Short mmCIF file of C-alpha atoms in Angstrom, two decimals:
data_model
loop_
_atom_site.label_atom_id
_atom_site.label_comp_id
_atom_site.label_asym_id
_atom_site.label_seq_id
_atom_site.Cartn_x
_atom_site.Cartn_y
_atom_site.Cartn_z
CA GLN Q 325 2.89 26.87 -16.00
CA ASP Q 326 3.72 24.00 -18.31
CA MET Q 327 6.37 23.04 -15.86
CA GLN Q 328 3.78 23.27 -13.04
CA GLU Q 329 1.30 20.98 -14.75
CA LYS Q 330 4.06 18.52 -15.26
CA GLU Q 331 4.93 18.40 -11.68
CA THR Q 332 1.59 17.81 -10.52
CA ILE Q 333 0.52 14.98 -12.96
CA SER Q 334 -1.12 12.32 -10.63
CA PRO Q 335 0.85 9.22 -10.06
CA GLU Q 336 -2.05 7.13 -11.52
CA ARG Q 337 -1.81 9.27 -14.90
CA ALA Q 338 2.12 8.85 -14.91
CA GLU Q 339 1.58 5.00 -14.69
CA GLU Q 340 -1.15 5.33 -17.48
CA ALA Q 341 1.34 7.07 -19.73
CA LYS Q 342 3.84 4.47 -19.10
CA LEU Q 343 1.44 1.57 -19.85
CA LYS Q 344 0.43 3.24 -22.94
CA ALA Q 345 4.13 3.74 -24.16
CA LYS Q 346 4.73 0.07 -23.76
CA TYR Q 347 1.54 -0.98 -25.38
CA PRO Q 348 0.15 1.49 -28.00
CA ASN Q 349 -2.46 -0.73 -29.11
CA LEU Q 350 -4.12 -0.88 -25.78
CA GLY Q 351 -7.74 -0.38 -26.16
CA GLN Q 352 -9.24 3.06 -25.80
CA LYS Q 353 -12.12 1.98 -23.60
CA PRO Q 354 -11.23 2.21 -19.95
CA GLY Q 355 -9.64 -0.75 -18.39
CA GLY Q 356 -12.78 -2.73 -17.66
CA SER Q 357 -14.76 -4.30 -20.26
CA ASP Q 358 -11.83 -6.58 -21.66
CA PHE Q 359 -11.24 -8.04 -18.15
CA LEU Q 360 -14.95 -8.43 -17.57
CA MET Q 361 -15.27 -10.81 -20.62
CA LYS Q 362 -12.01 -12.55 -19.50
CA ARG Q 363 -13.42 -12.85 -15.97
CA LEU Q 364 -16.68 -14.57 -17.16
CA GLN Q 365 -14.84 -16.91 -19.30
CA LYS Q 366 -12.36 -17.95 -16.71
CA GLY Q 367 -11.71 -21.59 -16.63
CA GLN Q 368 -9.32 -24.33 -18.02
CA LYS Q 369 -10.49 -24.83 -21.61
CA TYR Q 370 -9.63 -28.12 -23.17
CA PHE Q 371 -9.36 -29.32 -26.74
CA ASP Q 372 -12.82 -29.80 -28.17
CA SER Q 373 -12.90 -31.69 -31.43
CA GLY Q 374 -16.12 -30.15 -32.38
CA ASP Q 375 -15.12 -26.60 -32.06
CA TYR Q 376 -11.64 -27.54 -33.82
CA ASN Q 377 -13.48 -28.84 -36.73
CA MET Q 378 -15.98 -26.11 -36.83
CA ALA Q 379 -13.13 -23.70 -36.88
CA LYS Q 380 -11.39 -25.68 -39.58
CA ALA Q 381 -14.51 -25.68 -41.80
CA LYS Q 382 -14.83 -21.95 -41.40
CA MET Q 383 -11.21 -21.20 -42.35
CA LYS Q 384 -11.35 -23.37 -45.23
CA ASN Q 385 -7.78 -22.69 -46.71
CA LYS Q 386 -6.61 -20.44 -44.08
CA GLN Q 387 -4.23 -21.45 -41.32
CA LEU Q 388 -5.96 -22.90 -38.34
CA PRO Q 389 -5.78 -20.42 -35.42
CA SER Q 390 -3.90 -21.93 -32.34
CA ALA Q 391 -4.68 -20.95 -28.68
CA GLY Q 392 -1.86 -18.21 -28.95
CA PRO Q 393 -0.52 -16.44 -25.86
CA ASP Q 394 -4.08 -15.81 -24.51
CA LYS Q 395 -5.66 -19.23 -23.97
CA ASN Q 396 -8.68 -17.81 -22.27
CA LEU Q 397 -10.65 -16.52 -25.31
CA VAL Q 398 -13.79 -18.26 -26.48
CA THR Q 399 -13.63 -21.16 -28.41
CA GLY Q 400 -14.43 -21.07 -32.04
CA ASP Q 401 -11.99 -18.63 -33.10
CA HIS Q 402 -9.23 -19.21 -30.93
CA ILE Q 403 -9.10 -22.72 -29.55
CA PRO Q 404 -6.49 -25.06 -27.87
CA THR Q 405 -5.09 -27.41 -30.07
CA PRO Q 406 -3.91 -30.71 -28.96
CA GLN Q 407 -0.42 -29.61 -28.45
CA ASP Q 408 -1.69 -27.18 -25.77
CA LEU Q 409 -3.31 -29.66 -23.62
CA PRO Q 410 -2.45 -28.96 -20.04
CA GLN Q 411 -0.89 -31.35 -17.79
CA ARG Q 412 -3.10 -33.84 -15.95
CA LYS Q 413 -3.92 -33.04 -12.30
CA SER Q 414 -2.18 -34.88 -9.57
CA SER Q 415 -4.00 -37.33 -7.42
CA LEU Q 416 -5.99 -36.12 -4.44
CA VAL Q 417 -4.10 -36.11 -1.37
CA THR Q 418 -4.66 -34.83 2.25
CA SER Q 419 -3.96 -31.17 2.82
CA LYS Q 420 -0.57 -30.34 4.32
CA LEU Q 421 -2.50 -28.07 6.73
CA ALA Q 422 -3.60 -31.21 8.40
CA GLY Q 423 -0.31 -32.76 8.39
CA SER S 944 1.07 5.65 12.53
CA GLY S 945 2.54 4.31 15.65
CA ALA S 946 2.31 0.93 17.17
CA GLY S 947 -0.83 -0.25 18.71
CA GLY S 948 -4.20 -0.71 16.83
CA GLY S 949 -7.01 -0.97 19.31
CA ASN S 950 -6.08 -0.09 22.91
CA ASP S 951 -2.47 -1.19 22.08
CA ILE S 952 -3.12 -4.94 21.46
CA GLN S 953 0.19 -6.73 21.55
CA TRP S 954 -0.01 -9.28 18.82
CA CYS S 955 1.93 -12.45 19.29
CA PHE S 956 2.64 -15.43 17.19
CA SER S 957 0.89 -18.48 18.18
CA GLN S 958 0.96 -21.09 15.76
CA VAL S 959 1.71 -21.74 11.96
CA LYS S 960 0.15 -24.53 9.73
CA GLY S 961 1.10 -26.04 6.69
CA ALA S 962 4.43 -27.13 4.79
CA VAL S 963 7.68 -25.19 5.26
CA ASP S 964 9.12 -25.72 1.86
CA ASP S 965 9.19 -22.83 -0.67
CA ASP S 966 7.85 -25.22 -3.59
CA VAL S 967 4.04 -24.69 -3.12
CA ALA S 968 1.90 -27.13 -4.85
CA GLU S 969 -1.11 -25.41 -6.52
CA ALA S 970 -3.64 -27.71 -4.45
CA ASP S 971 -2.05 -26.28 -1.25
CA ILE S 972 -3.04 -22.57 -1.85
CA ILE S 973 -5.50 -21.44 0.68
CA SER S 974 -8.52 -19.99 -0.71
CA THR S 975 -10.76 -19.13 2.38
CA VAL S 976 -10.52 -18.78 5.99
CA GLU S 977 -13.46 -18.59 8.48
CA PHE S 978 -14.06 -18.80 12.28
CA ASN S 979 -17.35 -20.46 13.17
CA HIS S 980 -19.72 -18.17 15.35
CA SER S 981 -18.22 -19.29 18.58
CA GLY S 982 -14.68 -19.01 17.42
CA GLU S 983 -13.93 -22.53 18.69
CA LEU S 984 -13.59 -23.72 15.03
CA LEU S 985 -11.59 -22.39 12.23
CA ALA S 986 -11.86 -23.61 8.90
CA THR S 987 -9.80 -23.27 5.72
CA GLY S 988 -10.38 -24.18 1.93
CA ASP S 989 -7.96 -24.52 -0.60
CA LYS S 990 -7.46 -24.77 -4.23
CA GLY S 991 -7.35 -28.62 -4.27
CA GLY S 992 -11.08 -28.67 -3.02
CA ARG S 993 -10.01 -29.70 0.70
CA VAL S 994 -11.39 -28.22 3.83
CA VAL S 995 -9.34 -28.47 6.97
CA ILE S 996 -11.01 -27.68 10.26
CA PHE S 997 -9.19 -26.74 13.41
CA GLN S 998 -10.57 -26.78 16.87
CA GLN S 999 -9.45 -24.69 19.79
CA GLU S 1000 -8.32 -26.58 22.64
CA GLN S 1001 -10.17 -25.96 26.07
CA GLU S 1002 -8.25 -23.34 28.07
CA ASN S 1003 -5.52 -24.80 30.21
CA LYS S 1004 -6.18 -23.63 33.75
CA THR S 1005 -2.62 -24.12 34.72
CA GLN S 1006 -1.29 -22.21 31.79
CA SER S 1007 -3.56 -19.03 32.17
CA HIS S 1008 -1.30 -16.84 30.09
CA SER S 1009 -2.19 -18.45 26.83
CA ARG S 1010 -5.46 -19.28 25.10
CA GLY S 1011 -6.08 -22.71 23.71
CA GLU S 1012 -4.20 -23.83 20.56
CA TYR S 1013 -5.97 -24.85 17.34
CA ASN S 1014 -5.41 -28.43 16.32
CA VAL S 1015 -6.77 -30.28 13.42
CA TYR S 1016 -10.28 -31.61 14.11
CA SER S 1017 -11.57 -32.68 10.63
CA THR S 1018 -10.32 -32.78 7.09
CA PHE S 1019 -12.17 -33.76 4.05
CA GLN S 1020 -12.28 -33.33 0.33
CA SER S 1021 -15.33 -31.01 -0.28
CA HIS S 1022 -15.24 -30.52 -4.10
CA GLU S 1023 -13.41 -32.45 -6.88
CA PRO S 1024 -12.46 -31.22 -10.34
CA GLU S 1025 -15.37 -31.77 -12.72
CA PHE S 1026 -15.97 -31.37 -16.43
CA ASP S 1027 -18.41 -29.05 -18.34
CA TYR S 1028 -18.66 -31.28 -21.62
CA LEU S 1029 -20.93 -28.85 -23.37
CA LYS S 1030 -18.31 -26.00 -23.01
CA SER S 1031 -15.16 -28.05 -22.81
CA LEU S 1032 -14.44 -26.47 -19.66
CA GLU S 1033 -12.99 -27.72 -16.59
CA ILE S 1034 -14.74 -26.76 -13.34
CA GLU S 1035 -12.01 -25.94 -10.69
CA GLU S 1036 -12.47 -27.72 -7.27
CA LYS S 1037 -11.15 -24.73 -5.61
CA ILE S 1038 -13.21 -23.68 -2.46
CA ASN S 1039 -14.23 -20.02 -3.09
CA LYS S 1040 -15.91 -19.44 0.33
CA ILE S 1041 -17.16 -21.44 3.56
CA ARG S 1042 -19.66 -20.02 5.74
CA TRP S 1043 -20.54 -21.65 8.98
CA LEU S 1044 -24.20 -22.19 10.29
CA PRO S 1045 -24.89 -21.41 13.76
CA GLN S 1046 -24.82 -24.37 15.98
CA LYS S 1047 -28.37 -26.12 16.70
CA ASN S 1048 -27.35 -29.17 18.04
CA ALA S 1049 -24.37 -31.51 18.66
CA ALA S 1050 -23.30 -31.45 15.05
CA GLN S 1051 -21.79 -28.41 13.09
CA PHE S 1052 -22.70 -27.40 9.64
CA LEU S 1053 -20.83 -25.45 7.10
CA LEU S 1054 -21.66 -24.51 3.56
CA SER S 1055 -18.68 -24.66 1.11
CA THR S 1056 -18.85 -23.59 -2.44
CA ASN S 1057 -16.57 -23.69 -5.58
CA ASP S 1058 -17.42 -21.83 -8.92
CA LYS S 1059 -20.43 -23.95 -9.54
CA THR S 1060 -21.89 -26.09 -6.80
CA ILE S 1061 -22.58 -25.27 -3.04
CA LYS S 1062 -22.50 -28.12 -0.47
CA LEU S 1063 -23.95 -28.34 3.05
CA TRP S 1064 -21.55 -30.54 5.11
CA LYS S 1065 -22.45 -31.99 8.36
CA ILE S 1066 -19.42 -32.47 10.90
CA SER S 1067 -20.35 -34.78 13.76
CA GLU S 1068 -18.55 -36.57 16.51
CA ARG S 1069 -18.72 -40.01 17.50
CA ASP S 1070 -17.19 -40.87 20.73
CA LYS S 1071 -19.10 -43.96 21.68
CA ARG S 1072 -19.89 -47.44 19.95
CA PRO S 1073 -22.14 -50.22 20.71
CA GLU S 1074 -20.45 -53.39 22.04
CA GLY S 1075 -21.96 -56.60 23.06
CA TYR S 1076 -23.98 -57.86 19.95
CA ASN S 1077 -25.41 -61.15 20.30
CA LEU S 1078 -24.85 -62.31 16.75
CA LYS S 1079 -21.60 -60.50 15.99
CA GLU S 1080 -18.02 -60.57 17.25
CA GLU S 1081 -16.42 -57.16 18.18
CA ASP S 1082 -14.76 -57.12 14.95
CA GLY S 1083 -17.84 -57.57 12.92
CA ARG S 1084 -17.49 -61.21 11.88
CA TYR S 1085 -20.75 -63.19 12.43
CA ARG S 1086 -20.65 -65.61 15.37
CA ASP S 1087 -21.62 -69.25 15.10
CA PRO S 1088 -25.38 -69.19 16.00
CA THR S 1089 -25.03 -72.54 17.85
CA THR S 1090 -22.59 -71.04 20.34
CA VAL S 1091 -24.96 -68.30 21.32
CA THR S 1092 -26.48 -69.57 24.57
CA THR S 1093 -27.24 -66.50 26.36
CA LEU S 1094 -29.01 -63.13 25.38
CA ARG S 1095 -27.38 -59.78 26.50
CA VAL S 1096 -28.30 -56.10 25.69
CA PRO S 1097 -25.65 -54.33 23.65
CA VAL S 1098 -24.13 -51.42 25.56
CA PHE S 1099 -22.43 -47.87 24.26
CA ARG S 1100 -18.93 -47.89 25.37
CA PRO S 1101 -16.53 -44.84 24.94
CA MET S 1102 -14.24 -44.95 22.13
CA ASP S 1103 -11.41 -42.59 20.61
CA LEU S 1104 -13.13 -39.44 19.25
CA MET S 1105 -14.02 -39.84 15.54
CA VAL S 1106 -15.02 -36.79 13.69
CA GLU S 1107 -17.02 -37.41 10.56
CA ALA S 1108 -17.89 -35.08 7.58
CA SER S 1109 -20.76 -35.88 5.42
CA PRO S 1110 -22.36 -33.90 2.54
CA ARG S 1111 -25.96 -33.33 3.46
CA ARG S 1112 -27.10 -31.20 0.72
CA ILE S 1113 -25.62 -30.53 -2.74
CA PHE S 1114 -26.92 -27.19 -4.43
CA ALA S 1115 -25.98 -27.57 -8.08
CA ASN S 1116 -26.89 -26.51 -11.45
CA ALA S 1117 -28.05 -22.83 -10.60
CA HIS S 1118 -25.17 -20.79 -11.66
CA THR S 1119 -23.96 -20.20 -15.18
CA TYR S 1120 -21.10 -17.79 -13.94
CA HIS S 1121 -18.63 -18.26 -11.29
CA ILE S 1122 -19.70 -18.28 -7.70
CA ASN S 1123 -17.95 -15.47 -5.81
CA SER S 1124 -20.15 -15.35 -2.58
CA ILE S 1125 -22.35 -17.26 -0.26
CA SER S 1126 -24.12 -15.65 2.63
CA ILE S 1127 -26.53 -17.17 5.32
CA ASN S 1128 -29.58 -15.24 6.22
CA SER S 1129 -30.20 -14.23 9.71
CA ASP S 1130 -33.32 -16.45 9.49
CA TYR S 1131 -31.10 -19.36 9.56
CA GLU S 1132 -33.12 -21.05 6.75
CA THR S 1133 -32.29 -19.39 3.69
CA TYR S 1134 -28.90 -18.29 2.00
CA LEU S 1135 -27.80 -16.52 -1.06
CA SER S 1136 -25.19 -17.36 -3.70
CA ALA S 1137 -23.93 -14.91 -6.03
CA ASP S 1138 -21.96 -15.08 -9.32
CA ASP S 1139 -20.69 -12.49 -11.73
CA LEU S 1140 -23.95 -11.66 -12.97
CA ARG S 1141 -26.88 -13.18 -10.80
CA ILE S 1142 -27.72 -13.86 -7.25
CA ASN S 1143 -29.84 -16.75 -6.15
CA LEU S 1144 -31.80 -17.53 -2.99
CA TRP S 1145 -31.84 -20.90 -1.62
CA HIS S 1146 -33.50 -22.70 1.26
CA LEU S 1147 -31.19 -24.90 3.08
CA GLU S 1148 -33.53 -27.80 2.88
CA ILE S 1149 -34.38 -27.66 -0.74
CA THR S 1150 -31.89 -28.37 -3.42
CA ASP S 1151 -33.88 -28.68 -6.45
CA ARG S 1152 -35.21 -25.22 -6.54
CA SER S 1153 -33.65 -21.61 -6.25
CA PHE S 1154 -35.01 -18.36 -6.76
CA ASN S 1155 -33.17 -15.65 -8.68
CA ILE S 1156 -33.38 -12.54 -6.89
CA VAL S 1157 -30.71 -10.52 -8.71
CA ASP S 1158 -29.84 -10.63 -12.61
CA ILE S 1159 -27.86 -7.72 -14.14
CA LYS S 1160 -26.91 -9.88 -17.43
CA PRO S 1161 -27.52 -7.31 -20.38
CA ALA S 1162 -29.67 -8.69 -23.30
CA ASN S 1163 -26.63 -8.17 -25.38
CA MET S 1164 -23.47 -9.24 -23.66
CA GLU S 1165 -21.60 -6.59 -25.50
CA GLU S 1166 -23.28 -4.01 -23.44
CA LEU S 1167 -21.78 -5.51 -20.20
CA THR S 1168 -20.01 -3.00 -18.13
CA GLU S 1169 -19.89 -4.25 -14.82
CA VAL S 1170 -20.05 -7.76 -12.90
CA ILE S 1171 -21.11 -8.62 -9.17
CA THR S 1172 -17.99 -9.12 -7.00
CA ALA S 1173 -19.42 -9.91 -3.65
CA ALA S 1174 -22.72 -10.07 -1.74
CA GLU S 1175 -23.88 -10.56 1.82
CA PHE S 1176 -27.01 -10.63 3.94
CA HIS S 1177 -27.41 -8.05 6.68
CA PRO S 1178 -26.73 -9.73 9.95
CA ASN S 1179 -30.00 -8.84 11.47
CA SER S 1180 -32.67 -7.81 8.84
CA CYS S 1181 -33.63 -11.02 6.85
CA ASN S 1182 -35.02 -9.04 4.13
CA THR S 1183 -31.81 -6.99 3.33
CA PHE S 1184 -28.64 -7.86 1.35
CA VAL S 1185 -26.06 -5.96 -0.38
CA TYR S 1186 -23.95 -6.69 -3.36
CA SER S 1187 -20.97 -5.07 -4.75
CA SER S 1188 -19.60 -4.54 -8.25
CA SER S 1189 -16.52 -4.26 -10.24
CA LYS S 1190 -17.12 -0.40 -10.60
CA GLY S 1191 -16.95 0.37 -7.19
CA THR S 1192 -20.68 0.50 -6.20
CA ILE S 1193 -22.59 -1.25 -3.62
CA ARG S 1194 -26.36 -1.83 -3.96
CA LEU S 1195 -28.65 -2.61 -0.98
CA CYS S 1196 -31.65 -4.45 -1.77
CA ASP S 1197 -34.72 -5.27 0.22
CA MET S 1198 -36.62 -8.60 -0.77
CA ARG S 1199 -39.85 -7.26 0.46
CA ALA S 1200 -39.78 -4.68 -2.45
CA SER S 1201 -40.10 -7.27 -5.32
CA ALA S 1202 -39.42 -10.88 -6.22
CA LEU S 1203 -36.58 -9.73 -8.44
CA CYS S 1204 -34.50 -7.29 -6.67
CA ASP S 1205 -32.92 -5.71 -9.74
CA ARG S 1206 -33.91 -2.11 -8.49
CA HIS S 1207 -31.80 -1.29 -5.35
CA SER S 1208 -33.13 0.36 -2.35
CA LYS S 1209 -29.96 2.10 -1.91
CA LEU S 1210 -26.82 2.80 -4.15
CA PHE S 1211 -23.49 3.61 -2.24
CA GLU S 1212 -21.06 5.18 -4.45
CA GLU S 1213 -18.24 7.77 -3.72
CA PRO S 1214 -18.20 10.37 -6.49
CA GLU S 1215 -15.02 10.26 -8.36
CA ASP S 1216 -12.80 13.29 -9.48
CA PRO S 1217 -13.00 13.14 -13.17
CA SER S 1218 -9.76 14.94 -13.49
CA ASN S 1219 -8.06 12.07 -11.97
CA ARG S 1220 -9.46 9.42 -14.02
CA SER S 1221 -6.95 6.94 -15.77
CA PHE S 1222 -6.90 3.65 -17.39
CA PHE S 1223 -6.57 2.21 -14.07
CA SER S 1224 -9.41 3.88 -12.26
CA GLU S 1225 -12.01 1.48 -12.89
CA ILE S 1226 -9.81 -1.52 -12.16
CA ILE S 1227 -8.66 -0.38 -8.76
CA SER S 1228 -12.13 0.76 -7.77
CA SER S 1229 -13.47 -2.81 -8.21
CA ILE S 1230 -14.69 -4.01 -4.79
CA SER S 1231 -13.14 -7.45 -3.87
CA ASP S 1232 -15.05 -7.86 -0.68
CA VAL S 1233 -18.00 -6.44 1.19
CA LYS S 1234 -18.69 -7.16 5.10
CA PHE S 1235 -21.24 -5.90 7.34
CA SER S 1236 -20.21 -4.93 10.92
CA HIS S 1237 -21.60 -7.22 13.50
CA SER S 1238 -23.83 -4.41 14.71
CA GLY S 1239 -25.39 -4.16 11.09
CA ARG S 1240 -25.10 -0.36 11.15
CA TYR S 1241 -22.10 -0.22 9.02
CA MET S 1242 -20.47 -2.02 5.99
CA MET S 1243 -16.76 -2.35 4.92
CA THR S 1244 -15.67 -2.58 1.32
CA ARG S 1245 -12.20 -3.51 0.02
CA ASP S 1246 -10.92 -2.20 -3.23
CA TYR S 1247 -7.43 -2.39 -4.58
CA LEU S 1248 -5.68 0.21 -2.57
CA SER S 1249 -8.22 1.13 0.43
CA VAL S 1250 -10.63 -0.08 2.85
CA LYS S 1251 -13.76 2.13 3.20
CA ILE S 1252 -16.38 2.02 5.99
CA TRP S 1253 -20.01 2.89 4.87
CA ASP S 1254 -22.81 4.15 7.01
CA LEU S 1255 -25.92 2.31 5.79
CA ASN S 1256 -27.73 5.67 6.38
CA MET S 1257 -25.34 7.58 3.95
CA GLU S 1258 -25.26 6.66 0.10
CA ASN S 1259 -22.96 9.52 -1.15
CA ARG S 1260 -19.70 8.53 0.47
CA PRO S 1261 -17.97 6.35 2.90
CA VAL S 1262 -17.74 7.62 6.36
CA GLU S 1263 -14.07 6.18 6.77
CA THR S 1264 -11.46 5.47 4.30
CA TYR S 1265 -8.02 3.83 5.24
CA GLN S 1266 -5.20 3.61 2.88
CA VAL S 1267 -3.96 -0.11 2.93
CA HIS S 1268 -0.87 0.60 0.67
CA GLU S 1269 -1.16 3.88 -1.23
CA TYR S 1270 2.71 3.45 -2.30
CA LEU S 1271 1.37 1.06 -4.93
CA ARG S 1272 -0.34 3.97 -6.95
CA SER S 1273 2.79 4.71 -8.65
CA LYS S 1274 3.45 1.06 -9.60
CA LEU S 1275 0.24 0.26 -11.26
CA CYS S 1276 1.88 -0.09 -14.55
CA SER S 1277 3.93 -3.16 -13.42
CA LEU S 1278 1.04 -4.35 -11.31
CA TYR S 1279 -1.13 -4.42 -14.38
CA GLU S 1280 1.68 -6.23 -16.40
CA ASN S 1281 2.03 -9.06 -13.74
CA ASP S 1282 -1.79 -9.29 -13.02
CA CYS S 1283 -1.43 -8.39 -9.40
CA ILE S 1284 -3.90 -5.19 -9.87
CA PHE S 1285 -6.49 -7.96 -10.18
CA ASP S 1286 -5.86 -9.69 -6.79
CA LYS S 1287 -8.94 -9.90 -4.56
CA PHE S 1288 -8.15 -8.92 -0.98
CA GLU S 1289 -10.68 -9.73 1.70
CA CYS S 1290 -11.15 -7.79 4.88
CA CYS S 1291 -12.82 -8.42 8.23
CA TRP S 1292 -13.97 -6.80 11.45
CA ASN S 1293 -13.00 -7.55 15.08
CA GLY S 1294 -15.76 -8.74 17.22
CA SER S 1295 -16.49 -5.24 18.57
CA ASP S 1296 -16.57 -3.68 15.07
CA SER S 1297 -13.78 -1.27 16.46
CA ILE S 1298 -10.87 -2.67 14.42
CA VAL S 1299 -10.64 -3.74 10.73
CA MET S 1300 -8.17 -5.95 9.12
CA THR S 1301 -6.87 -6.75 5.68
CA GLY S 1302 -4.14 -8.13 3.82
CA SER S 1303 -1.30 -6.76 1.60
CA TYR S 1304 1.76 -7.98 -0.27
CA ASN S 1305 5.18 -9.35 1.05
CA ASN S 1306 2.99 -11.43 3.64
CA PHE S 1307 2.02 -8.11 5.37
CA PHE S 1308 -1.33 -7.57 6.89
CA ARG S 1309 -2.82 -4.24 8.20
CA MET S 1310 -5.00 -3.23 11.03
CA PHE S 1311 -6.95 0.06 11.37
CA ASP S 1312 -8.50 1.09 14.66
CA ARG S 1313 -11.54 3.31 14.06
CA ASN S 1314 -11.39 4.79 17.57
CA THR S 1315 -7.85 5.81 17.74
CA LYS S 1316 -7.14 6.17 14.06
CA ARG S 1317 -3.91 4.35 14.52
CA ASP S 1318 -2.89 1.63 12.18
CA ILE S 1319 -0.26 -1.06 12.28
CA THR S 1320 1.52 -3.20 9.66
CA LEU S 1321 2.62 -6.65 10.74
CA GLU S 1322 4.06 -9.61 8.86
CA ALA S 1323 3.20 -13.12 8.69
CA SER S 1324 6.67 -14.93 8.53
CA ARG S 1325 8.38 -18.08 10.15
CA GLU S 1326 11.45 -15.92 11.01
CA ASN S 1327 11.59 -14.04 14.25
CA ASN S 1328 8.30 -15.66 15.44
CA LYS S 1329 8.51 -16.91 18.96
CA PRO S 1330 5.52 -17.68 20.86
CA ARG S 1331 4.66 -14.63 23.34
CA THR S 1332 7.12 -12.43 21.60
CA VAL S 1333 5.21 -9.19 20.46
CA LEU S 1334 5.31 -8.82 16.71
CA LYS S 1335 7.53 -6.11 15.39
CA PRO S 1336 5.42 -3.42 13.27
CA ARG S 1337 6.70 -3.14 9.80
CA LYS S 1338 7.12 -0.05 7.68
CA VAL S 1339 7.26 0.30 3.73
CA CYS S 1340 9.22 3.26 2.50
CA ALA S 1341 7.47 4.69 -0.57
CA SER S 1342 10.33 6.87 -1.79
CA GLY S 1343 13.32 8.67 -0.90
CA LYS S 1344 15.65 7.74 1.92
CA ARG S 1345 14.77 4.39 3.30
CA LYS S 1346 15.18 4.35 7.13
CA LYS S 1347 16.62 1.48 8.97
CA ASP S 1348 14.25 -1.57 9.33
CA GLU S 1349 11.98 -0.16 6.62
CA ILE S 1350 11.61 -1.94 3.23
CA SER S 1351 11.42 -0.21 -0.03
CA VAL S 1352 8.39 -0.53 -2.39
CA ASP S 1353 10.68 -2.25 -4.86
CA SER S 1354 11.85 -5.04 -2.43
CA LEU S 1355 8.36 -6.09 -1.86
CA ASP S 1356 7.61 -9.69 -2.77
CA PHE S 1357 4.31 -9.55 -4.72
CA ASN S 1358 4.08 -13.06 -4.99
CA LYS S 1359 3.52 -13.31 -1.14
CA LYS S 1360 0.03 -12.03 -0.90
CA ILE S 1361 -2.28 -12.19 2.07
CA LEU S 1362 -5.80 -12.35 0.59
CA HIS S 1363 -7.78 -14.08 3.45
CA THR S 1364 -7.78 -13.26 7.14
CA ALA S 1365 -10.29 -13.80 9.89
CA TRP S 1366 -10.94 -12.46 13.41
CA HIS S 1367 -12.24 -14.47 16.11
CA PRO S 1368 -15.72 -13.48 16.97
CA LYS S 1369 -15.07 -12.76 20.65
CA GLU S 1370 -11.34 -12.72 21.42
CA ASN S 1371 -8.21 -11.00 20.00
CA ILE S 1372 -7.28 -14.05 17.94
CA ILE S 1373 -6.75 -13.77 14.21
CA ALA S 1374 -6.10 -16.21 11.56
CA VAL S 1375 -3.92 -14.95 8.56
CA ALA S 1376 -3.45 -17.15 5.45
CA THR S 1377 -0.24 -16.68 3.38
CA THR S 1378 -0.04 -18.63 0.16
CA ASN S 1379 0.04 -21.97 1.66
CA ASN S 1380 0.44 -21.62 5.39
CA LEU S 1381 -2.08 -20.60 8.14
CA TYR S 1382 -0.80 -18.39 10.72
CA ILE S 1383 -2.54 -17.74 14.01
CA PHE S 1384 -1.80 -14.58 16.29
CA GLN S 1385 -3.02 -13.88 19.65
CA ASP S 1386 -3.15 -10.78 22.07
CA LYS S 1387 -0.32 -11.18 24.61
CA MET S 1388 -2.13 -11.73 27.87
CA ASN S 1389 -0.56 -10.57 31.04
#
């Protein structure tokens, strides 16, 4: 019966197992709330000297956190540093659809 | 699934707009496509904040086998990047949605929105100009008054057509979160705008005031469990609108019930099999688009893998479900890793509500005929596209032996996504947006 159960595992569950094997620290909560918060905070964050200095004061002697791989988190704890500044946007031109 | 899709419509390539090169500039990514109410105009919005409007040429009587082509009518910069100094956040100029107003006079009006600001644009034609001023030359320079000996009445003379777009209203500062939808009410006086947590009601004439009609923001943000993903007014009942959520539910609200429509009149939700629940269940159930049928009797929702048709009279399950690309269910792990699982596909109805269409990956798009229950997969590609040659149906091989002409799931290009499609309100003409190109397909006319 064990064999039967293995064969009938849904493709979704199999994919979930694959994901959990790759990322064992994946949150126990269903794949929802982390993405919701990320979605609400979507937007290119820039270096903010106010946040930077506040975080520095909070950290005191500790290492100042950099933006890290996930640049999308709220400022205060994880902030872009001057090195992480995005490239300047190119000038506005006419759409190629109208060309 | 055989060929066909609606009394065997034979789809042919008609036109393609946009650059050929593979190196796509971010600004050129198409973010919305919308026909106006007559179908004569077709608008696109892009990530660079620009709107391009195409106009259908008048039918050529001598070439009765083809409908008019769409050519550029107007193009303008709708939104520009802005900066929120308080949050050190850039506000993207990307056009999230365009919605046309019904035509009331010679000018055309549309609403376009980015994440934060909605704008009402007037597009008007100028094909005459006054000539014969007494005090000015034709080029505008003032005449020497001593040379003016007679008086004449300036007259309007024809000139080359000029199409001008001007912003008539700017509806700003009403959304803390990112606007995902705008929808014009059937009263043609008001419209709604929806962001992740709130929906606001506006009057088209009034920009300094907006009524909040839905607010799902919890007192404690840590209790947040779902967000609003799309919203639309009912096509006929001006008191009714729906909004969809990231948990796969749709709520229908009646504005007559109360000022704040936090309590729904109807809740549409398909029961889930708890034994099938996985980490991905909620993500793939998130509704990316909701559209009422033209009749107003049904609504269609798009989630990651399927399209569902709901009868407004039945809340406990959809009346029809169409699988868009079920073969992706066994690829969810990698689709999560490359973020594709969060792609927001839209969907649309044809004019008679008999066929629905939605996009997929590899520049494929799908159509489902609700009457014949047949479906078809087509590809938007510059290869093999000759005018008046019927498009060849595509087939994806989920597993096992791949037949000739089939493409295996692992060969699909997940960077080529068709998120936005539109169907002409009256004819079998469709507009399909790939990343940076706009394809127009037509029914082959005999």
